[in-house]
mmCIF file of C-alpha atoms and ligand atoms in Angstrom:
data_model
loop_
_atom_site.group_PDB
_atom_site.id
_atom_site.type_symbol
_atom_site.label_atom_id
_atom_site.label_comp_id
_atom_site.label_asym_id
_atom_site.label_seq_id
_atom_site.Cartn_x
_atom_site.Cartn_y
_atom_site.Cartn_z
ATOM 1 C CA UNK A 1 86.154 84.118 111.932
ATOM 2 C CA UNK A 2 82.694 83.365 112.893
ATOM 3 C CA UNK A 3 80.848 85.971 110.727
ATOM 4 C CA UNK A 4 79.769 84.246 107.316
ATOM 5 C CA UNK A 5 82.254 81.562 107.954
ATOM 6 C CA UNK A 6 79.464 79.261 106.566
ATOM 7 C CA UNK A 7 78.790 80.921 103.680
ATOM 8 C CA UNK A 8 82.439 81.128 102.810
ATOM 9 C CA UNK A 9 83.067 77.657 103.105
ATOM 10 C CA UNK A 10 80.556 76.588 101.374
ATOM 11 C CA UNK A 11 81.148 78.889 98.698
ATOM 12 C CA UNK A 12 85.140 77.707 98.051
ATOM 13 C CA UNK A 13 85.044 74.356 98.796
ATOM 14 C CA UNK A 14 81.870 72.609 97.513
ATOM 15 C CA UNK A 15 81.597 70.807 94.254
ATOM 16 C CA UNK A 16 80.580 73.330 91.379
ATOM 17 C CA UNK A 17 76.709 72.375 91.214
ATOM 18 C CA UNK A 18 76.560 72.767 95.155
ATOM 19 C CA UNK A 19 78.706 76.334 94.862
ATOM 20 C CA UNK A 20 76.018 77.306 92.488
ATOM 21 C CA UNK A 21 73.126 76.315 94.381
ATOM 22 C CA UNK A 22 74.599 77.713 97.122
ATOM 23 C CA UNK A 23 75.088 80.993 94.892
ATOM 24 C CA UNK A 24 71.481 81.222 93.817
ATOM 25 C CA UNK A 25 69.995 80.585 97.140
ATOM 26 C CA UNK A 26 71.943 83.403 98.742
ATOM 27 C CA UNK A 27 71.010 85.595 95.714
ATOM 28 C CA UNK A 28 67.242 84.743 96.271
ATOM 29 C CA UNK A 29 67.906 85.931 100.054
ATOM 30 C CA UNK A 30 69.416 89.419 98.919
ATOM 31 C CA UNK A 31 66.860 90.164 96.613
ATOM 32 C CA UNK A 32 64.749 90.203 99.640
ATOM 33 C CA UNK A 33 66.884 92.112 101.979
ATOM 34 C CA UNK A 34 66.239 95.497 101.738
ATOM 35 C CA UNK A 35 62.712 95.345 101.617
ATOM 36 C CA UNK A 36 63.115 93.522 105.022
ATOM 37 C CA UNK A 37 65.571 95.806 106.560
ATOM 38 C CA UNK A 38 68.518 93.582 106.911
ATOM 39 C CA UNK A 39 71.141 95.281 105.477
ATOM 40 C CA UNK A 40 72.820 97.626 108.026
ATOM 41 C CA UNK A 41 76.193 100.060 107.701
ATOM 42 C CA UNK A 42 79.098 100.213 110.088
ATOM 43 C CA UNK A 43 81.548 102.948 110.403
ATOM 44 C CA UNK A 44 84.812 102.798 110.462
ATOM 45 C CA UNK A 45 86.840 106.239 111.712
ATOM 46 C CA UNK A 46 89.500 107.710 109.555
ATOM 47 C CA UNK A 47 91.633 110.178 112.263
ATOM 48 C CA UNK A 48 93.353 113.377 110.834
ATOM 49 C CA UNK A 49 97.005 112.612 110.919
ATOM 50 C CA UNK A 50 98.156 115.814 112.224
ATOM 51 C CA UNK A 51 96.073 115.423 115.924
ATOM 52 C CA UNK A 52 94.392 112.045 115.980
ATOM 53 C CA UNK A 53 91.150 113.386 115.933
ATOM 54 C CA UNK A 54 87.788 111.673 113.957
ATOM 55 C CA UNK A 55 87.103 113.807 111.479
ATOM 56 C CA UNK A 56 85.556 111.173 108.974
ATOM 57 C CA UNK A 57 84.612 108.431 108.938
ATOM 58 C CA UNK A 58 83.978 104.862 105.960
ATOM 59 C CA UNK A 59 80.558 103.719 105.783
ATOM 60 C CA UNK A 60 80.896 99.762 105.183
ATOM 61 C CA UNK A 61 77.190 97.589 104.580
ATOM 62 C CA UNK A 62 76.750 94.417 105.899
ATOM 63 C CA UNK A 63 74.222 92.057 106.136
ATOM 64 C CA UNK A 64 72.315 90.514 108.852
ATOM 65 C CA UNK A 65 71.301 87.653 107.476
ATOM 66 C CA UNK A 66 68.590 85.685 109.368
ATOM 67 C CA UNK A 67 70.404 82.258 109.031
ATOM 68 C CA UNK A 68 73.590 82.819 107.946
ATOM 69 C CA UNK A 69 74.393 85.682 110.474
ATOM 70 C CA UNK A 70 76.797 88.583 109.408
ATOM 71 C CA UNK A 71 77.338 88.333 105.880
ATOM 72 C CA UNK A 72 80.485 90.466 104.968
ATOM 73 C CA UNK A 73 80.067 92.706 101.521
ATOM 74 C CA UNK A 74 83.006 90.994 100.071
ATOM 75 C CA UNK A 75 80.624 87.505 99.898
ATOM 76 C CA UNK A 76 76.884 89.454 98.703
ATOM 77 C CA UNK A 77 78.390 92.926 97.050
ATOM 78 C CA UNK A 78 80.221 90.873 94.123
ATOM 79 C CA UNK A 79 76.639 89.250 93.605
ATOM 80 C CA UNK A 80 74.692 92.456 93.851
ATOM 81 C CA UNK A 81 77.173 93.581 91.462
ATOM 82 C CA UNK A 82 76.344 90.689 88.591
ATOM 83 C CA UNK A 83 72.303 90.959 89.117
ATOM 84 C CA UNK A 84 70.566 94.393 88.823
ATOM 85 C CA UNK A 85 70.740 94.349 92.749
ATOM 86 C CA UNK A 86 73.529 96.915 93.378
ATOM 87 C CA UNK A 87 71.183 99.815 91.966
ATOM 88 C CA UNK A 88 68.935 99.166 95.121
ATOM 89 C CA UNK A 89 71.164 98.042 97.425
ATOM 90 C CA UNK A 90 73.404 100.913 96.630
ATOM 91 C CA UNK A 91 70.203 103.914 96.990
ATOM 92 C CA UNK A 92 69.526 102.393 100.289
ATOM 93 C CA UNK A 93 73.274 102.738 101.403
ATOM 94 C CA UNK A 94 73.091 106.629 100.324
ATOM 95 C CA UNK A 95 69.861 107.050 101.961
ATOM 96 C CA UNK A 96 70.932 105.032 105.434
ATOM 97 C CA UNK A 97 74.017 106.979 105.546
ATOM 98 C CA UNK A 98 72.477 110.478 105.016
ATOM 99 C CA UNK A 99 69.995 109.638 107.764
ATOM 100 C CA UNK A 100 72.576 108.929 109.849
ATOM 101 C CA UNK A 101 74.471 112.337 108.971
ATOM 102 C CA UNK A 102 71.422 113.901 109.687
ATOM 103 C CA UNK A 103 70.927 112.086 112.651
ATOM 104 C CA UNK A 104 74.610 112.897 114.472
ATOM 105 C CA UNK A 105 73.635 115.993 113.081
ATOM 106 C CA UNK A 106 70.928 116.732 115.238
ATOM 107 C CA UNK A 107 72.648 115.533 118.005
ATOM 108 C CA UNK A 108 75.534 117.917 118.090
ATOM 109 C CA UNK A 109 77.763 114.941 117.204
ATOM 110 C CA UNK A 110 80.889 116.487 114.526
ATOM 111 C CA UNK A 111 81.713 114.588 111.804
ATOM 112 C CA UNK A 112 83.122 116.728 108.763
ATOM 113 C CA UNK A 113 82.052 114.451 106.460
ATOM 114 C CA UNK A 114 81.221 110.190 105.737
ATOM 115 C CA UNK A 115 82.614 108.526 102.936
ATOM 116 C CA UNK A 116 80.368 105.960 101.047
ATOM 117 C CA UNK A 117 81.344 103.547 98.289
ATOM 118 C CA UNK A 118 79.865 103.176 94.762
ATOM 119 C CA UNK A 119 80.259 100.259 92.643
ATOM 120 C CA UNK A 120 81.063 100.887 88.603
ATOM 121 C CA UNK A 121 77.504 99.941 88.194
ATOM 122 C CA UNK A 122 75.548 102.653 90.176
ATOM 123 C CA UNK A 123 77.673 104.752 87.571
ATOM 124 C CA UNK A 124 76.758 102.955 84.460
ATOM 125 C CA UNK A 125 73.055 103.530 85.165
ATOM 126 C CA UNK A 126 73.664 107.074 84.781
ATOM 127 C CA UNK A 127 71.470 107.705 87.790
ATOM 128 C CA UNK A 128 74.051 108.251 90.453
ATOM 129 C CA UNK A 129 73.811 112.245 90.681
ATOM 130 C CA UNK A 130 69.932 112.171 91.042
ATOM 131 C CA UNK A 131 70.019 109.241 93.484
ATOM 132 C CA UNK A 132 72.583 111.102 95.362
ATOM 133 C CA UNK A 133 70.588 114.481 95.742
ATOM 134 C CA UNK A 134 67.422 112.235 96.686
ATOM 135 C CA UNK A 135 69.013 111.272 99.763
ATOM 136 C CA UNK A 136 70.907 114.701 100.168
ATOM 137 C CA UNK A 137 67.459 116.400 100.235
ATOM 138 C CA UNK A 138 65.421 114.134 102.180
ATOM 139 C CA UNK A 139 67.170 114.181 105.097
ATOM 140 C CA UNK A 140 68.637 117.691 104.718
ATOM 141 C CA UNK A 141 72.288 116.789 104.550
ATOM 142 C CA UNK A 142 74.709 119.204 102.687
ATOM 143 C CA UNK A 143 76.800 118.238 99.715
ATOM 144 C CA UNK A 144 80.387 118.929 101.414
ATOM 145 C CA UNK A 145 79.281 116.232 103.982
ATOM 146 C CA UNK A 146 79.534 113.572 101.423
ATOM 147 C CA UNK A 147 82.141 111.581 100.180
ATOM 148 C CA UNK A 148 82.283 109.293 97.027
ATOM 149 C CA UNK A 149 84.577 106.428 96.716
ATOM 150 C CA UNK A 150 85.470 104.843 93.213
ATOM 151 C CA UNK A 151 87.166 102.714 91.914
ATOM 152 C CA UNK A 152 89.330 102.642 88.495
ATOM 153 C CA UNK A 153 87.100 100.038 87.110
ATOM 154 C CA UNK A 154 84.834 101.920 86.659
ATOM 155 C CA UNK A 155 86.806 103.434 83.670
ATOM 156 C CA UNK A 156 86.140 99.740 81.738
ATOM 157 C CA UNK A 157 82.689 100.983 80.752
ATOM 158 C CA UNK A 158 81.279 104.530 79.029
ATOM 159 C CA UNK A 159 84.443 106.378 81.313
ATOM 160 C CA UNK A 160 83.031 109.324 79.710
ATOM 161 C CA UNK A 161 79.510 108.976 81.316
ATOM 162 C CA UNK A 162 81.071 108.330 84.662
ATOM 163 C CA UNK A 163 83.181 111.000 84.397
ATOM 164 C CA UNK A 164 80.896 113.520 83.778
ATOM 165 C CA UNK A 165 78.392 112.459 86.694
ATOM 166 C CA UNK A 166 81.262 112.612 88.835
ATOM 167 C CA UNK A 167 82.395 116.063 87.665
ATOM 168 C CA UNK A 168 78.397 116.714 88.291
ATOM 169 C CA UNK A 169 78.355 115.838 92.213
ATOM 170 C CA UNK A 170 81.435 117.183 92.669
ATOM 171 C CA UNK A 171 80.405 120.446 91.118
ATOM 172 C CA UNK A 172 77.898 120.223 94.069
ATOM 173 C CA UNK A 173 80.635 120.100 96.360
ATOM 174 C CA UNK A 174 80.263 115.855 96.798
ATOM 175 C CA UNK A 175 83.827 114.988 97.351
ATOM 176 C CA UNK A 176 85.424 112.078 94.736
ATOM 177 C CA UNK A 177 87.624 109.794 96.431
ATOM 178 C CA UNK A 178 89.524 106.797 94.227
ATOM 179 C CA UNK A 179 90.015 103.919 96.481
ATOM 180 C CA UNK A 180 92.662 101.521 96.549
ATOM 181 C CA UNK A 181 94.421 103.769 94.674
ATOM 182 C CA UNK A 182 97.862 101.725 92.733
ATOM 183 C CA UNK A 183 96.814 98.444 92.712
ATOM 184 C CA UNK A 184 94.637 98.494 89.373
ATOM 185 C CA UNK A 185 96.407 98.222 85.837
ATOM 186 C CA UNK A 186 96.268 102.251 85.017
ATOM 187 C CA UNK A 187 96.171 104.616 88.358
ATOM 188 C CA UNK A 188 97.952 107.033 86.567
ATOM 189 C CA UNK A 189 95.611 107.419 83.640
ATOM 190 C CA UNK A 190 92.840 107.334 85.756
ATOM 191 C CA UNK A 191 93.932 110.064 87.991
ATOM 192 C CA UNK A 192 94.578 112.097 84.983
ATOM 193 C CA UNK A 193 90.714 111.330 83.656
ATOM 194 C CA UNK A 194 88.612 111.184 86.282
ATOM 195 C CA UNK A 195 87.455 114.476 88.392
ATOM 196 C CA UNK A 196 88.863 113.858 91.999
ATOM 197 C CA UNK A 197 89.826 115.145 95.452
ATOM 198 C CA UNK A 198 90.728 112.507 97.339
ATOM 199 C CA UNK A 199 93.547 109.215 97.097
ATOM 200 C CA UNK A 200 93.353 106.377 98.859
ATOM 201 C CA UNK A 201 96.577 104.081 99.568
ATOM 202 C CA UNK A 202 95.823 100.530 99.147
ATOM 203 C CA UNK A 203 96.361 98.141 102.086
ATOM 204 C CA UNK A 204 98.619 96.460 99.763
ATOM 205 C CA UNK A 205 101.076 99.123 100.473
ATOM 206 C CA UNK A 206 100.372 100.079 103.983
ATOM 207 C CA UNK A 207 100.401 96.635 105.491
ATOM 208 C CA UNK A 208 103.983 95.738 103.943
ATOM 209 C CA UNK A 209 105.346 99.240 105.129
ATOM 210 C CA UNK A 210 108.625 98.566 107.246
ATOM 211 C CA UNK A 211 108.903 95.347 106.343
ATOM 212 C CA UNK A 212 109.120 95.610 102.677
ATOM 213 C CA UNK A 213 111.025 98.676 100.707
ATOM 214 C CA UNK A 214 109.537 98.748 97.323
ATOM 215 C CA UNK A 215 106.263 99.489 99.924
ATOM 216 C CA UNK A 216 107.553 102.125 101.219
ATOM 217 C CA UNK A 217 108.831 103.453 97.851
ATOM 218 C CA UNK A 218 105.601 103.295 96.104
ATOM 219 C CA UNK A 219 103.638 104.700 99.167
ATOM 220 C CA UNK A 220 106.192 107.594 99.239
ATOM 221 C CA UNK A 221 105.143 108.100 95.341
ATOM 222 C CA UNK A 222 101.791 107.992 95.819
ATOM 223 C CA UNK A 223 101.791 110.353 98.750
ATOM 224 C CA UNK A 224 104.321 112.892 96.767
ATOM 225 C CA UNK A 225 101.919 112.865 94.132
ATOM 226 C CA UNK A 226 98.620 113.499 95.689
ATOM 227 C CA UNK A 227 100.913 116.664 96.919
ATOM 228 C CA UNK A 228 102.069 117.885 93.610
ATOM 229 C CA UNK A 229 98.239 117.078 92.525
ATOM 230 C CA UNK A 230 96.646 118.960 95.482
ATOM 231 C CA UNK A 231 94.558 115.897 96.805
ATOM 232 C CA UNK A 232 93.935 114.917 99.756
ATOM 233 C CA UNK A 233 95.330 111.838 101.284
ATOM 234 C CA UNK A 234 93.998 108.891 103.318
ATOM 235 C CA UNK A 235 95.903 105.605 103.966
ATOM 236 C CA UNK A 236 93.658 102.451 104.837
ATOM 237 C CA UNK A 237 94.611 99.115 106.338
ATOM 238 C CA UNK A 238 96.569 100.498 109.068
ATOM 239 C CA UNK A 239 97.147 98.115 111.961
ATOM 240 C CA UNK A 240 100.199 98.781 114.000
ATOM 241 C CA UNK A 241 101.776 101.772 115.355
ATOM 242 C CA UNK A 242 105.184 101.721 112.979
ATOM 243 C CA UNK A 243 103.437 102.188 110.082
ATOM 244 C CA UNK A 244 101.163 104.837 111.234
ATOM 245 C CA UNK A 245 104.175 106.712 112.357
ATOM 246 C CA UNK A 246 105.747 106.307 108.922
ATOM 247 C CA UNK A 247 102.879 107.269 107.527
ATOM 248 C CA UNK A 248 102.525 110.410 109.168
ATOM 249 C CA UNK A 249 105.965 110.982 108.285
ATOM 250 C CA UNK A 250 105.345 110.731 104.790
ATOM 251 C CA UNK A 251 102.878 113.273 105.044
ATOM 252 C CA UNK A 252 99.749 111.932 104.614
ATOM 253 C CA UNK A 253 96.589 113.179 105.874
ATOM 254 C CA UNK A 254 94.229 110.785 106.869
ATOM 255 C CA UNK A 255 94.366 107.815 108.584
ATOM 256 C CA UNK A 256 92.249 104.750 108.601
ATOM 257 C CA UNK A 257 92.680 100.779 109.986
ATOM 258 C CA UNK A 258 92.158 98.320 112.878
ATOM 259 C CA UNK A 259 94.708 100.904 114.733
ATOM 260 C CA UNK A 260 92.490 103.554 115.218
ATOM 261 C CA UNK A 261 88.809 101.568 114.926
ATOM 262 C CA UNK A 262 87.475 98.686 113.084
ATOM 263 C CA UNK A 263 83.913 99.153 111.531
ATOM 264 C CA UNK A 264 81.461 99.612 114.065
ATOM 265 C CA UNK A 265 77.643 100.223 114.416
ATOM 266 C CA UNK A 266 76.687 103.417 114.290
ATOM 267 C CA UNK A 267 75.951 103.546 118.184
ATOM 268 C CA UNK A 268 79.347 102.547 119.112
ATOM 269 C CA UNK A 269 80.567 104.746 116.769
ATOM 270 C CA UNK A 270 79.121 108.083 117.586
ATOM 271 C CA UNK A 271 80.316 107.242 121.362
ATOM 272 C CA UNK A 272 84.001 108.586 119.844
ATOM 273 C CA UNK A 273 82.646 112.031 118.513
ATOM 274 C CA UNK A 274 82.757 115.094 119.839
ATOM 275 C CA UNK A 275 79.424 116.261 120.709
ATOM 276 C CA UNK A 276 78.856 120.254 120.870
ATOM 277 C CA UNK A 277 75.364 121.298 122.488
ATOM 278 C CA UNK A 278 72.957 119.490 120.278
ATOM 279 C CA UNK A 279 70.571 121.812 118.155
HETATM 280 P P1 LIG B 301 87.121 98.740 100.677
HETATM 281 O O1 LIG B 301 86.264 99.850 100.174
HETATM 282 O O2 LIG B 301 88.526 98.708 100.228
HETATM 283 O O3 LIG B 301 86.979 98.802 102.267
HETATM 284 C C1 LIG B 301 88.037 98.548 103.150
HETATM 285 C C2 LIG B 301 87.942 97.144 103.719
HETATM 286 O O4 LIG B 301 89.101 96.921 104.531
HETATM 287 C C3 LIG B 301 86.738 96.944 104.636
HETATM 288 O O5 LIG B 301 86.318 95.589 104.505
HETATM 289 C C4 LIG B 301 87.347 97.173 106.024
HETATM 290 O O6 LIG B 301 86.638 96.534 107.054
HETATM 291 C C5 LIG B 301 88.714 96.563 105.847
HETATM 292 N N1 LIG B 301 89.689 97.136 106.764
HETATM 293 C C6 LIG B 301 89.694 98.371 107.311
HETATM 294 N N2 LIG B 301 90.762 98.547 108.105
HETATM 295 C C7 LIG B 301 91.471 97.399 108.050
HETATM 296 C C8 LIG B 301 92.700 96.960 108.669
HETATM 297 O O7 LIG B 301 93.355 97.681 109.423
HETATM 298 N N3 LIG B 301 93.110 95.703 108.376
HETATM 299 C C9 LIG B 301 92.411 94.886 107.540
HETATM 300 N N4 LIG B 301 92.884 93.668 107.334
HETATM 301 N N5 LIG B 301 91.257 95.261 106.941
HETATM 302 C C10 LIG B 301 90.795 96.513 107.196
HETATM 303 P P2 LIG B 301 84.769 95.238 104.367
HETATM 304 O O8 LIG B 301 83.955 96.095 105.268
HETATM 305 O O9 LIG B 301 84.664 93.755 104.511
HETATM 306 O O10 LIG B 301 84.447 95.660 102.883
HETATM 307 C C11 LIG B 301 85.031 94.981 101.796
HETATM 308 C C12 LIG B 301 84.729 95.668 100.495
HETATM 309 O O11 LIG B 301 83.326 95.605 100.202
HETATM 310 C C13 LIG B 301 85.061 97.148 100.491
HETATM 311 O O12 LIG B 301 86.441 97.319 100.284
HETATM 312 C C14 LIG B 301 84.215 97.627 99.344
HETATM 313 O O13 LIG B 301 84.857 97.365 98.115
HETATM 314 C C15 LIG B 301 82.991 96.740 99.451
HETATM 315 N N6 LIG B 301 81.910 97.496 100.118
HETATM 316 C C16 LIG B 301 81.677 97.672 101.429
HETATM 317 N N7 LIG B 301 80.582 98.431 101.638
HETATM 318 C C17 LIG B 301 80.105 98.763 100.407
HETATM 319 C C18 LIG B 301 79.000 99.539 99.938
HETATM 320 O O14 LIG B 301 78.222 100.117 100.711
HETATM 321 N N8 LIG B 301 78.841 99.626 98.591
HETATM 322 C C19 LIG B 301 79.699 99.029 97.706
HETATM 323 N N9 LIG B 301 79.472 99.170 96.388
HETATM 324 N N10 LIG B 301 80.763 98.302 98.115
HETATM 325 C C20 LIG B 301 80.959 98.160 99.443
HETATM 326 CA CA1 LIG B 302 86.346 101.989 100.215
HETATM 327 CA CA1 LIG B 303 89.896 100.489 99.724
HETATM 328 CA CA1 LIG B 304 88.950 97.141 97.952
#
């Protein structure tokens, strides 16, 4: 792939001082990015399993870097995460993707609700519910249209903090989602501890579906238990038709992968909504 193929190579196969030069000059570039508006989000659809319609949808960053072109969040989110960065990266993420709710909004285009991740970190700052209501209320977005996703690590620091600011938002109707949900060391604790609606099946799982039976087995589990737990279900990583079809035949609810749309600027995006007489 083209997109921060340079960046990636440079990263994994340079001797250690280059890798590290390399690390701090692309560091030095993100400190600088939001302030000059090149961080941008994509959307990728999520379709309701019952009818194939959009009724969500993943906000994913990336960066448009001026030399390095797209810069994929896997390569500048694990830095962000290390420096204080993912604080401000992470406010502008809520803040673009509310305007953008607000936005389709306005234009009669239906969307039940975007789902945004947050790192551990925006957590451990124990800012997260005021930075979320910020963006809520400046662009006059309601709670229920926002989704939350977490992940388990976010248990490894004050759980009890980060439990109670989720409990907070989703008090306010925010809905928790825990994303790639059975590949971390205690999913079944952590469903038990932390205040949620939503599970999301790991790739891991979905991609080896029909090919593999312990796969299967374990995405059967998962989906039998966000049933006896009441959550809601959504399955990522789904790229052919098979294992969308087993899938749906396992019952779960939402559906998300290269199958049904990879992430895509918001313009392209909106294109596949349903648009009602705008307001
Ligand atoms: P994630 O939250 O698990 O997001 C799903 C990743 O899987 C995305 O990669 C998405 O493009 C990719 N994906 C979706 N469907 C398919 C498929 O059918 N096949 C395959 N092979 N991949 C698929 P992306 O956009 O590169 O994001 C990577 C990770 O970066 C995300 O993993 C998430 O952990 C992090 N990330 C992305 N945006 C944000 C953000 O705004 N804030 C934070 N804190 N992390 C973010
Ligand atoms: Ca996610
Ligand atoms: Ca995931
Ligand atoms: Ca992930």
């Amino acid at each position: 792939a083209k997109e921060g193929g340079r960046g990636r190579h440079a990263m994994f196969e340079e001797p250690l001082d280059a890798r590290l030069h390399e690390r701090g000059a692309l560091l030095a570039d993100l400190r600088q990015a939001v302030a000059r508006r090149e961080l941008l989000l994509h959307y990728q659809p999520r379709v309701a399993a019952a009818d194939g319609g959009i009724r969500s949808a993943e906000a994913l960053v990336r960066w448009q870097h001026p030399g390095r072109g797209l810069v994929p969040p896997g390569v500048f989110i694990p830095l962000a995460e290390e420096s204080d960065l993912i604080e401000s990266i992470g406010s502008w993420v809520l803040d673009e993707a509310c305007r953008q709710l607000a936005l389709w909004r306005r234009q009669g285009r239906v969307l039940d609700r975007l789902s945004v991740n947050v790192s551990p970190r925006q957590l451990q700052s124990g800012r997260l519910v005021e930075t979320v209501e910020a963006a809520l209320l400046r662009h006059g977005v309601p709670w229920r249209q926002l989704e939350l996703e977490v992940t388990e690590s976010l248990l490894v620091g004050d759980a009890r903090q980060a439990s109670a600011q989720l409990a907070e938002l989703r008090q306010r109707g925010v809905l928790i989602a825990l994303d790639d949900f059975g590949t971390g060391y205690s999913s079944l604790a952590t469903l038990r501890d932390l205040p949620i609606d939503v599970m999301k099946v790991d790739r891991a799982f979905v991609r080896d579906l029909g090919s593999d039976a312990s796969a299967q087995a374990i995405t059967r589990a998962i989906l039998t238990l966000a049933q006896s737990l009441g959550k809601h279900s959504v399955a990522e990583g789904i790229e052919g038709e098979a294992q969308a079809a087993a899938l749906r035949q396992l019952g779960c609810d939402e559906l998300q992968g290269y199958l049904f749309g990879r992430p895509m600027p918001a313009a392209e995006f909106e294109q596949r909504l349903p648009q009602i007489s705008a307001a």
